Structures are given as C-alpha cells and as structure tokens.
mmCIF file of C-alpha atoms in Angstrom:
data_model
loop_
_atom_site.group_PDB
_atom_site.id
_atom_site.type_symbol
_atom_site.label_atom_id
_atom_site.label_comp_id
_atom_site.label_asym_id
_atom_site.label_seq_id
_atom_site.Cartn_x
_atom_site.Cartn_y
_atom_site.Cartn_z
ATOM 1 C CA MET F 8 -0.321 32.761 23.567
ATOM 2 C CA LYS F 9 -3.141 30.233 23.915
ATOM 3 C CA ALA F 10 -2.925 29.311 20.232
ATOM 4 C CA HIS F 11 0.295 27.330 20.740
ATOM 5 C CA PRO F 12 -1.208 24.649 23.035
ATOM 6 C CA ARG F 13 -4.153 24.271 20.646
ATOM 7 C CA ILE F 14 -1.844 23.879 17.651
ATOM 8 C CA ALA F 15 0.278 21.353 19.539
ATOM 9 C CA ALA F 16 -2.822 19.395 20.561
ATOM 10 C CA ALA F 17 -4.141 19.407 16.983
ATOM 11 C CA ALA F 18 -0.765 18.199 15.702
ATOM 12 C CA LEU F 19 -0.692 15.346 18.240
ATOM 13 C CA ILE F 20 -4.226 14.281 17.328
ATOM 14 C CA ALA F 21 -3.426 14.375 13.609
ATOM 15 C CA ALA F 22 -0.251 12.352 14.165
ATOM 16 C CA ALA F 23 -2.168 9.731 16.152
ATOM 17 C CA ILE F 24 -4.818 9.424 13.443
ATOM 18 C CA TRP F 25 -2.457 9.313 10.447
ATOM 19 C CA ALA F 26 0.439 7.298 11.946
ATOM 20 C CA PRO F 27 -1.167 3.903 11.140
ATOM 21 C CA LEU F 28 -1.294 4.903 7.461
ATOM 22 C CA GLY F 29 2.436 5.647 7.175
ATOM 23 C CA ALA F 30 5.252 3.173 6.565
ATOM 24 C CA ARG F 31 4.823 0.034 8.659
ATOM 25 C CA ALA F 32 7.531 -0.580 11.246
ATOM 26 C CA GLY F 33 8.939 -4.065 10.918
ATOM 27 C CA GLU F 34 7.699 -4.528 7.348
ATOM 28 C CA PRO F 35 10.459 -6.147 5.237
ATOM 29 C CA SER F 36 12.156 -3.915 2.685
ATOM 30 C CA LEU F 37 11.457 -4.672 -0.961
ATOM 31 C CA GLY F 38 14.254 -2.444 -2.226
ATOM 32 C CA ASP F 39 14.467 1.217 -3.248
ATOM 33 C CA ILE F 40 10.724 1.809 -3.524
ATOM 34 C CA LYS F 41 8.428 4.114 -1.579
ATOM 35 C CA ARG F 42 5.279 2.606 -0.034
ATOM 36 C CA THR F 43 2.585 5.031 1.143
ATOM 37 C CA HIS F 44 -0.117 3.289 3.166
ATOM 38 C CA LEU F 45 -3.488 4.867 2.371
ATOM 39 C CA LEU F 46 -6.145 2.641 3.953
ATOM 40 C CA ARG F 47 -6.506 -0.293 6.319
ATOM 41 C CA GLU F 48 -10.020 -1.472 7.269
ATOM 42 C CA ASN F 49 -11.669 -4.681 8.423
ATOM 43 C CA LEU F 50 -14.090 -6.213 5.930
ATOM 44 C CA SER F 51 -17.551 -7.622 6.612
ATOM 45 C CA VAL F 52 -16.036 -11.074 6.016
ATOM 46 C CA SER F 53 -14.642 -12.304 9.337
ATOM 47 C CA GLY F 54 -10.840 -12.514 9.457
ATOM 48 C CA ARG F 55 -10.231 -10.392 6.323
ATOM 49 C CA GLU F 56 -9.114 -6.812 5.828
ATOM 50 C CA VAL F 57 -8.471 -4.475 2.919
ATOM 51 C CA ILE F 58 -5.230 -2.507 2.686
ATOM 52 C CA GLN F 59 -4.462 0.080 0.022
ATOM 53 C CA VAL F 60 -0.927 1.272 -0.706
ATOM 54 C CA ARG F 61 0.584 3.579 -3.305
ATOM 55 C CA VAL F 62 3.944 2.176 -4.417
ATOM 56 C CA ASP F 63 6.432 4.423 -6.249
ATOM 57 C CA PHE F 64 9.318 2.946 -8.253
ATOM 58 C CA PRO F 65 12.230 5.106 -9.461
ATOM 59 C CA PRO F 66 13.630 4.192 -12.916
ATOM 60 C CA GLY F 67 15.319 0.764 -13.037
ATOM 61 C CA VAL F 68 14.284 -0.214 -9.504
ATOM 62 C CA ASP F 69 13.405 -3.846 -8.823
ATOM 63 C CA ALA F 70 11.142 -4.810 -5.886
ATOM 64 C CA ALA F 71 12.368 -8.017 -4.252
ATOM 65 C CA ARG F 72 10.474 -11.301 -4.689
ATOM 66 C CA HIS F 73 7.666 -11.512 -2.118
ATOM 67 C CA SER F 74 4.126 -12.722 -1.421
ATOM 68 C CA HIS F 75 1.000 -11.617 0.473
ATOM 69 C CA PRO F 76 -1.486 -13.491 2.719
ATOM 70 C CA GLY F 77 -4.319 -12.790 0.273
ATOM 71 C CA GLU F 78 -5.028 -11.341 -3.157
ATOM 72 C CA GLU F 79 -3.365 -8.204 -4.543
ATOM 73 C CA LEU F 80 -5.091 -6.060 -7.143
ATOM 74 C CA VAL F 81 -2.737 -3.721 -8.989
ATOM 75 C CA TYR F 82 -3.741 -0.582 -10.901
ATOM 76 C CA LEU F 83 -0.816 1.078 -12.663
ATOM 77 C CA ILE F 84 -1.020 4.836 -12.174
ATOM 78 C CA GLU F 85 2.005 5.812 -14.287
ATOM 79 C CA GLY F 86 5.044 4.342 -16.018
ATOM 80 C CA GLU F 87 5.801 0.746 -17.037
ATOM 81 C CA LEU F 88 6.277 -2.117 -14.605
ATOM 82 C CA GLU F 89 7.230 -5.712 -15.334
ATOM 83 C CA TYR F 90 5.597 -8.259 -13.026
ATOM 84 C CA ARG F 91 7.205 -11.696 -12.661
ATOM 85 C CA LEU F 92 4.768 -14.077 -10.965
ATOM 86 C CA ASP F 93 5.926 -17.608 -10.145
ATOM 87 C CA GLY F 94 4.628 -20.057 -12.741
ATOM 88 C CA LYS F 95 3.671 -17.360 -15.284
ATOM 89 C CA ALA F 96 5.385 -15.520 -18.105
ATOM 90 C CA PRO F 97 6.496 -11.956 -17.217
ATOM 91 C CA VAL F 98 3.949 -9.255 -18.055
ATOM 92 C CA VAL F 99 4.534 -5.521 -18.578
ATOM 93 C CA LEU F 100 1.803 -3.142 -17.454
ATOM 94 C CA LYS F 101 1.421 0.458 -18.616
ATOM 95 C CA ALA F 102 -0.577 3.278 -17.022
ATOM 96 C CA GLY F 103 -4.238 2.266 -16.747
ATOM 97 C CA ASP F 104 -3.568 -1.502 -16.804
ATOM 98 C CA VAL F 105 -4.647 -3.826 -13.999
ATOM 99 C CA LEU F 106 -3.415 -7.159 -12.661
ATOM 100 C CA LEU F 107 -4.635 -9.701 -10.093
ATOM 101 C CA ILE F 108 -1.932 -11.473 -8.100
ATOM 102 C CA PRO F 109 -3.396 -14.616 -6.468
ATOM 103 C CA TYR F 110 -3.131 -15.443 -2.769
ATOM 104 C CA GLY F 111 0.412 -16.385 -1.679
ATOM 105 C CA THR F 112 1.942 -16.121 -5.174
ATOM 106 C CA ASN F 113 5.594 -15.093 -5.053
ATOM 107 C CA HIS F 114 6.278 -12.211 -7.411
ATOM 108 C CA ALA F 115 8.813 -9.477 -8.183
ATOM 109 C CA VAL F 116 8.308 -6.133 -9.909
ATOM 110 C CA LYS F 117 10.711 -3.967 -11.914
ATOM 111 C CA ASN F 118 10.369 -0.484 -13.376
ATOM 112 C CA VAL F 119 11.255 -1.111 -17.024
ATOM 113 C CA GLY F 120 10.297 2.383 -18.213
ATOM 114 C CA THR F 121 12.492 5.462 -18.549
ATOM 115 C CA GLY F 122 10.727 7.481 -15.834
ATOM 116 C CA ASN F 123 9.104 6.968 -12.484
ATOM 117 C CA ALA F 124 6.353 4.376 -12.117
ATOM 118 C CA ALA F 125 3.574 4.134 -9.553
ATOM 119 C CA GLU F 126 0.899 1.588 -8.720
ATOM 120 C CA LEU F 127 -2.129 1.509 -6.468
ATOM 121 C CA ALA F 128 -2.002 -1.863 -4.715
ATOM 122 C CA THR F 129 -5.180 -3.101 -3.032
ATOM 123 C CA TYR F 130 -4.787 -6.142 -0.822
ATOM 124 C CA ILE F 131 -7.612 -8.373 0.438
ATOM 125 C CA VAL F 132 -5.720 -10.261 3.124
ATOM 126 C CA GLU F 133 -6.013 -12.254 6.334
ATOM 127 C CA THR F 134 -6.347 -9.971 9.341
ATOM 128 C CA GLY F 135 -3.353 -9.859 11.651
ATOM 129 C CA LYS F 136 -0.843 -11.456 9.278
ATOM 130 C CA PRO F 137 2.184 -9.540 7.978
ATOM 131 C CA LEU F 138 1.277 -7.793 4.719
ATOM 132 C CA LEU F 139 4.286 -9.196 2.915
ATOM 133 C CA THR F 140 6.811 -11.968 3.235
ATOM 134 C CA LEU F 141 10.071 -12.016 1.287
ATOM 135 C CA GLY F 142 10.238 -14.865 -1.254
ATOM 136 C CA LYS F 143 12.320 -17.948 -0.692
#
C-alpha cells in the first residue's frame, strides 16, 4: 500500500524536471511538425543560452517562415529538407549534412523527400527572448 504514494511522488518529481524540456507553451506554430525540446542551459557568456531541439517533419510538410534571436546550427538526422534562407539560394540537405543559419535570418524549411525527415537544431540565442518569431 505504501508503494502508491512513492510512485506518485516519483512521477510528480519526474514531471517537474522534464516539463521544461517539452513543447513550449506560447511558442508560435510552424506548421505540422513535431518539436521535442532536449536541452536548455545558460552559457558562460552573459546573456546567452543554448537550446537543443529535435524537429520531425512528415513527408511534404513545410515549416513556416521564421527567425531566431541568435544562430541556429542544423544537423540533419534523416530524410531530405530544403532550407530557404532570405537572401540565399535554396539548399537541400540530406542525412549527415549541416547548416548554419545566421542570427535573425528569416527562413522556411520543407520536407522534399519521400519519407519522414528529422533535424537536430542547436540554437545559441539571447537569454529570455522567444526562441522563434514568425516571419513577416
């Protein structure tokens, strides 16, 4: 009988620890993609933090045009994604490719492959600012 309160307490502690890594409330939607927040930590540089997110794109899905308050480093885990950065020609990445998206650059992403696609996005951004802003 005493196991139930312990299990409930463990579940509450786990939820409190892992909740900040889940989907961010109030974060604008980029479309039919799944964002799994993995890490958020302050850096040794004052006013900067690192955020890591796995982003999954079903076939044909297009992430809306947006920007970030810092740099985004993309590592493509699987599939093929087309990145359209303002002022640059579109580029298609395949699994294992990387891309740097400069601070504040509006960009959109589309799964141009036949299957699912996934990226590991690492953001070096200003602390306290929204992670993404929809493009104008």
